[in-house]
Amino acid sequence: MEERPLLDQEEFGDVVEERLEQLGGIEELSREGMEIRFRWHGRAVVSELEHFYNAYRRSPAQLESILQSLEAAVRSFAPDRGQELWDELEDRIYPMIKPATMLLEVAERNLPQLVYRPFLADLIICYVIDEPESVAYINEEHLKTWGVLETTIYTKAVDNLRTKTLKPGMAQVVGEGNQMLFIYSTSDGYDASRILLTDVLNEWAALLPGNLVLGIPNRDFLIGFSDANPEILQRIAMQIAQDAYKLDYGLSDQLWTVKQGQILIYEYDWSSSERKN
């Protein structure tokens, strides 16, 4: 029996879309890269297909079982999130940094507006409910139903992310001195969002000569490093710029730093190699 060629990511996504279209209650289905979006019984859902695709690559013969698992994950999303569930949900709420253009996409699709707060460099902080293999974005209707404020959501989301982050082994630390690198690359969906944990960043800064510089080229990567060596600074900055445009879930080619507990855009005069921060 001739084996079927291995599906690439695009082909796998097409198969998933076709499968989801067969489920009752799926509306406004769209896909960008390995991120698929739809409304499930009126509720906006974003699902990351990377986990399922990796499982398929490991065992191509199990494609049907993998698709069934994805269906089960979708069916596990409760259509309604009532006020009585706030206490149950609050420990599963996390912040997620996204391009501000996402707000336009939501408006164009006539979906309830997301709950968010502006960040910097055309980015925003959204909030999600962490679901099995996916996330559900929190919108303004959730706040009305739950009777909570955006400030409450922000505080709880960052606290949850801090608890999740401070587990041993989450951060990678390599090198020493002005070559030391701090990296979050866990692929849990919240690596870039960890730039909000300024207490953690202050600990990094205390270990480095010069200033702490940060990069979040895409959703699944946060790097911290020193600006004491201009050559290293420029090399890493160029890599961040490249990754921001070529990697999935790209965010920003901007550099960042932390000053007095605040995240700021890092400015550097490349022509004179003098820091402005």
Tab-separated table of C-alpha atoms in Angstrom:
chain	number	residue	atom	x	y	z
A	1	MET	CA	0.000	0.000	0.000
A	2	GLU	CA	1.439	3.353	-1.042
A	3	GLU	CA	1.972	5.799	1.825
A	4	ARG	CA	0.362	9.229	1.610
A	5	PRO	CA	2.845	12.103	1.333
A	6	LEU	CA	3.309	13.990	4.578
A	7	LEU	CA	1.071	17.054	4.736
A	8	ASP	CA	2.851	20.370	5.086
A	9	GLN	CA	1.509	23.027	7.479
A	10	GLU	CA	-0.703	24.663	4.856
A	11	GLU	CA	-2.222	21.359	3.784
A	12	PHE	CA	-2.762	20.310	7.389
A	13	GLY	CA	-4.513	23.615	8.060
A	14	ASP	CA	-6.794	23.015	5.065
A	15	VAL	CA	-7.728	19.597	6.452
A	16	VAL	CA	-8.498	21.120	9.857
A	17	GLU	CA	-10.640	23.864	8.317
A	18	GLU	CA	-12.635	21.296	6.347
A	19	ARG	CA	-13.130	19.217	9.495
A	20	LEU	CA	-14.271	22.184	11.582
A	21	GLU	CA	-16.700	23.312	8.911
A	22	GLN	CA	-18.502	20.003	9.445
A	23	LEU	CA	-19.121	20.819	13.113
A	24	GLY	CA	-22.380	22.521	13.962
A	25	GLY	CA	-22.013	25.955	15.520
A	26	ILE	CA	-18.755	26.956	13.785
A	27	GLU	CA	-18.975	30.416	12.180
A	28	GLU	CA	-16.617	32.973	10.612
A	29	LEU	CA	-13.793	30.476	10.198
A	30	SER	CA	-10.444	31.937	9.108
A	31	ARG	CA	-6.792	30.996	9.357
A	32	GLU	CA	-3.465	32.808	9.430
A	33	GLY	CA	-0.410	30.578	9.478
A	34	MET	CA	-0.950	27.987	12.193
A	35	GLU	CA	-3.520	30.112	14.021
A	36	ILE	CA	-7.178	29.389	13.265
A	37	ARG	CA	-10.023	31.667	14.355
A	38	PHE	CA	-13.739	31.054	14.479
A	39	ARG	CA	-16.892	31.643	16.459
A	40	TRP	CA	-18.202	28.641	18.377
A	41	HIS	CA	-21.858	29.087	19.303
A	42	GLY	CA	-21.353	32.845	19.177
A	43	ARG	CA	-18.072	32.881	21.093
A	44	ALA	CA	-14.769	34.027	19.536
A	45	VAL	CA	-12.067	31.339	19.764
A	46	VAL	CA	-8.460	31.273	18.580
A	47	SER	CA	-6.803	27.868	18.305
A	48	GLU	CA	-3.116	27.186	17.756
A	49	LEU	CA	-2.625	24.253	15.392
A	50	GLU	CA	1.101	23.821	15.989
A	51	HIS	CA	0.598	21.286	18.788
A	52	PHE	CA	-1.695	19.158	16.614
A	53	TYR	CA	0.557	19.435	13.569
A	54	ASN	CA	3.618	18.341	15.558
A	55	ALA	CA	1.638	15.353	16.828
A	56	TYR	CA	0.706	14.524	13.230
A	57	ARG	CA	4.340	14.755	12.051
A	58	ARG	CA	5.367	12.331	14.785
A	59	SER	CA	2.621	9.860	13.835
A	60	PRO	CA	1.122	10.578	10.387
A	61	ALA	CA	-0.961	7.396	10.546
A	62	GLN	CA	-2.812	8.872	13.539
A	63	LEU	CA	-4.235	11.813	11.565
A	64	GLU	CA	-7.837	10.804	12.215
A	65	SER	CA	-7.227	10.441	15.969
A	66	ILE	CA	-5.512	13.842	16.038
A	67	LEU	CA	-8.458	15.470	14.250
A	68	GLN	CA	-10.822	13.834	16.730
A	69	SER	CA	-8.747	15.252	19.592
A	70	LEU	CA	-8.993	18.700	18.042
A	71	GLU	CA	-12.766	18.301	17.729
A	72	ALA	CA	-12.953	17.302	21.384
A	73	ALA	CA	-10.955	20.396	22.357
A	74	VAL	CA	-13.365	22.604	20.422
A	75	ARG	CA	-16.399	20.928	21.951
A	76	SER	CA	-14.945	21.498	25.433
A	77	PHE	CA	-15.317	25.266	25.015
A	78	ALA	CA	-18.419	26.284	26.886
A	79	PRO	CA	-20.555	28.596	24.734
A	80	ASP	CA	-21.315	30.939	27.623
A	81	ARG	CA	-19.179	32.338	30.388
A	82	GLY	CA	-21.642	33.423	33.028
A	83	GLN	CA	-21.047	35.581	36.052
A	84	GLU	CA	-21.186	32.517	38.256
A	85	LEU	CA	-18.016	31.228	36.552
A	86	TRP	CA	-15.771	34.227	37.273
A	87	ASP	CA	-14.256	32.619	40.368
A	88	GLU	CA	-13.579	29.481	38.367
A	89	LEU	CA	-12.020	31.324	35.425
A	90	GLU	CA	-9.897	33.996	37.050
A	91	ASP	CA	-6.898	31.719	37.636
A	92	ARG	CA	-6.812	30.856	33.912
A	93	ILE	CA	-6.665	34.434	32.610
A	94	TYR	CA	-3.402	35.621	31.037
A	95	PRO	CA	-2.178	38.668	29.120
A	96	MET	CA	-1.239	38.315	25.478
A	97	ILE	CA	0.598	40.987	23.479
A	98	LYS	CA	-0.782	41.400	19.965
A	99	PRO	CA	-0.447	43.885	17.081
A	100	ALA	CA	-2.947	46.748	17.364
A	101	THR	CA	-4.221	45.827	13.892
A	102	MET	CA	-6.072	42.957	15.558
A	103	LEU	CA	-8.673	45.501	16.770
A	104	LEU	CA	-9.464	46.427	13.170
A	105	GLU	CA	-9.865	42.775	12.248
A	106	VAL	CA	-12.324	42.283	15.105
A	107	ALA	CA	-14.310	45.374	14.109
A	108	GLU	CA	-14.419	44.356	10.431
A	109	ARG	CA	-15.886	40.992	11.421
A	110	ASN	CA	-18.531	42.650	13.637
A	111	LEU	CA	-17.305	40.768	16.701
A	112	PRO	CA	-17.560	42.147	20.240
A	113	GLN	CA	-14.621	44.447	20.852
A	114	LEU	CA	-11.727	42.950	22.780
A	115	VAL	CA	-10.802	44.112	26.231
A	116	TYR	CA	-7.309	45.575	25.914
A	117	ARG	CA	-4.933	48.308	26.965
A	118	PRO	CA	-2.446	50.089	24.697
A	119	PHE	CA	1.178	49.045	24.990
A	120	LEU	CA	3.919	50.632	22.866
A	121	ALA	CA	5.062	50.526	19.228
A	122	ASP	CA	1.628	49.652	17.770
A	123	LEU	CA	1.103	46.765	20.186
A	124	ILE	CA	-1.715	46.120	22.631
A	125	ILE	CA	-2.225	43.907	25.667
A	126	CYS	CA	-5.210	41.575	25.263
A	127	TYR	CA	-6.523	39.071	27.772
A	128	VAL	CA	-7.309	35.413	27.196
A	129	ILE	CA	-8.847	32.498	29.015
A	130	ASP	CA	-6.400	29.612	28.765
A	131	GLU	CA	-8.230	26.597	27.350
A	132	PRO	CA	-7.011	23.098	26.417
A	133	GLU	CA	-4.846	23.607	23.310
A	134	SER	CA	-6.324	27.070	22.682
A	135	VAL	CA	-7.333	30.426	24.124
A	136	ALA	CA	-10.554	32.449	24.233
A	137	TYR	CA	-10.158	36.217	24.023
A	138	ILE	CA	-11.953	38.302	26.625
A	139	ASN	CA	-14.258	40.926	25.145
A	140	GLU	CA	-16.349	43.757	26.500
A	141	GLU	CA	-19.383	41.507	26.868
A	142	HIS	CA	-17.439	39.376	29.349
A	143	LEU	CA	-16.764	42.418	31.528
A	144	LYS	CA	-20.440	43.390	31.554
A	145	THR	CA	-21.463	39.856	32.444
A	146	TRP	CA	-18.827	39.395	35.122
A	147	GLY	CA	-19.082	42.920	36.532
A	148	VAL	CA	-15.309	43.437	36.654
A	149	LEU	CA	-13.053	46.225	35.382
A	150	GLU	CA	-10.203	46.031	32.891
A	151	THR	CA	-7.793	46.970	35.686
A	152	THR	CA	-8.929	43.901	37.636
A	153	ILE	CA	-8.386	41.710	34.574
A	154	TYR	CA	-4.920	43.184	33.994
A	155	THR	CA	-3.789	42.677	37.585
A	156	LYS	CA	-5.067	39.109	37.735
A	157	ALA	CA	-3.651	38.213	34.314
A	158	VAL	CA	-0.154	39.481	35.149
A	159	ASP	CA	-0.236	37.773	38.555
A	160	ASN	CA	-1.184	34.488	36.884
A	161	LEU	CA	1.606	34.911	34.343
A	162	ARG	CA	4.115	35.601	37.114
A	163	THR	CA	3.066	32.430	38.955
A	164	LYS	CA	3.370	30.429	35.745
A	165	THR	CA	6.744	32.002	34.919
A	166	LEU	CA	8.509	31.598	38.240
A	167	LYS	CA	8.522	27.825	37.995
A	168	PRO	CA	12.068	26.393	37.810
A	169	GLY	CA	13.557	26.018	34.363
A	170	MET	CA	11.302	28.455	32.524
A	171	ALA	CA	14.087	30.903	31.611
A	172	GLN	CA	17.241	30.024	29.694
A	173	VAL	CA	20.432	31.821	30.800
A	174	VAL	CA	23.561	31.527	28.684
A	175	GLY	CA	26.915	33.310	28.647
A	176	GLU	CA	28.294	35.741	31.186
A	177	GLY	CA	29.203	39.396	31.529
A	178	ASN	CA	28.243	41.516	28.524
A	179	GLN	CA	27.554	38.312	26.566
A	180	MET	CA	24.919	37.017	28.975
A	181	LEU	CA	21.518	36.264	27.429
A	182	PHE	CA	18.185	35.711	29.165
A	183	ILE	CA	15.624	33.911	27.016
A	184	TYR	CA	12.026	32.793	27.327
A	185	SER	CA	11.117	30.415	24.508
A	186	THR	CA	8.661	27.959	26.030
A	187	SER	CA	6.094	28.106	23.190
A	188	ASP	CA	3.278	28.293	25.730
A	189	GLY	CA	1.879	31.358	23.957
A	190	TYR	CA	2.972	33.856	26.603
A	191	ASP	CA	6.737	34.274	26.099
A	192	ALA	CA	6.557	37.798	24.661
A	193	SER	CA	3.978	38.743	27.300
A	194	ARG	CA	6.582	38.088	29.982
A	195	ILE	CA	8.006	41.507	29.151
A	196	LEU	CA	5.243	42.745	31.486
A	197	LEU	CA	6.965	41.099	34.474
A	198	THR	CA	9.146	44.062	35.377
A	199	ASP	CA	10.171	42.518	38.707
A	200	VAL	CA	11.765	39.626	36.807
A	201	LEU	CA	13.359	42.036	34.328
A	202	ASN	CA	14.850	44.100	37.161
A	203	GLU	CA	16.569	40.961	38.434
A	204	TRP	CA	18.069	40.435	34.980
A	205	ALA	CA	19.211	44.061	34.777
A	206	ALA	CA	21.024	43.769	38.104
A	207	LEU	CA	23.194	40.972	36.684
A	208	LEU	CA	24.286	42.821	33.540
A	209	PRO	CA	26.793	45.585	32.824
A	210	GLY	CA	25.257	48.585	31.075
A	211	ASN	CA	21.518	48.638	30.400
A	212	LEU	CA	19.152	45.731	29.937
A	213	VAL	CA	17.827	45.567	26.360
A	214	LEU	CA	14.824	43.436	25.437
A	215	GLY	CA	13.365	42.017	22.246
A	216	ILE	CA	10.027	40.360	21.470
A	217	PRO	CA	10.206	39.584	17.748
A	218	ASN	CA	7.268	37.203	17.948
A	219	ARG	CA	4.767	35.761	20.383
A	220	ASP	CA	6.990	32.847	21.398
A	221	PHE	CA	10.251	34.615	22.177
A	222	LEU	CA	11.610	37.118	24.691
A	223	ILE	CA	15.314	37.900	24.907
A	224	GLY	CA	17.174	40.118	27.360
A	225	PHE	CA	20.793	41.217	26.948
A	226	SER	CA	23.307	43.952	27.746
A	227	ASP	CA	24.103	47.025	25.644
A	228	ALA	CA	27.656	47.249	27.049
A	229	ASN	CA	29.145	45.806	23.860
A	230	PRO	CA	27.939	47.765	20.765
A	231	GLU	CA	28.825	44.938	18.372
A	232	ILE	CA	26.750	42.393	20.294
A	233	LEU	CA	23.922	44.895	20.616
A	234	GLN	CA	23.830	45.559	16.895
A	235	ARG	CA	24.072	41.878	15.964
A	236	ILE	CA	21.187	40.855	18.212
A	237	ALA	CA	19.119	43.868	17.136
A	238	MET	CA	19.491	42.841	13.495
A	239	GLN	CA	18.438	39.279	14.296
A	240	ILE	CA	15.372	40.544	16.184
A	241	ALA	CA	14.409	42.698	13.193
A	242	GLN	CA	14.710	39.742	10.826
A	243	ASP	CA	12.768	37.378	13.087
A	244	ALA	CA	9.941	39.880	13.572
A	245	TYR	CA	9.153	39.667	9.861
A	246	LYS	CA	9.901	36.046	9.032
A	247	LEU	CA	8.586	34.114	12.056
A	248	ASP	CA	4.976	33.168	12.712
A	249	TYR	CA	3.046	35.396	15.111
A	250	GLY	CA	5.444	38.302	14.486
A	251	LEU	CA	5.233	41.234	16.889
A	252	SER	CA	7.932	43.898	16.759
A	253	ASP	CA	11.433	44.712	15.562
A	254	GLN	CA	11.589	47.332	18.310
A	255	LEU	CA	14.078	47.162	21.187
A	256	TRP	CA	12.883	47.759	24.752
A	257	THR	CA	14.345	48.447	28.163
A	258	VAL	CA	13.081	48.790	31.724
A	259	LYS	CA	13.541	51.939	33.807
A	260	GLN	CA	12.142	52.444	37.296
A	261	GLY	CA	9.699	49.595	36.860
A	262	GLN	CA	8.417	50.749	33.467
A	263	ILE	CA	8.880	49.240	30.033
A	264	LEU	CA	10.205	51.849	27.595
A	265	ILE	CA	11.267	51.869	23.977
A	266	TYR	CA	15.043	51.550	23.844
A	267	GLU	CA	16.654	54.168	21.653
A	268	TYR	CA	20.154	53.940	20.258
A	269	ASP	CA	22.109	56.233	17.972
A	270	TRP	CA	23.632	53.626	15.674
A	271	SER	CA	25.692	56.201	13.773
A	272	SER	CA	27.516	57.430	16.841
A	273	SER	CA	27.147	54.259	18.933
A	274	GLU	CA	25.869	56.297	21.859
A	275	ARG	CA	22.973	55.240	24.009
A	276	LYS	CA	20.095	57.655	24.410
A	277	ASN	CA	18.597	55.855	27.414
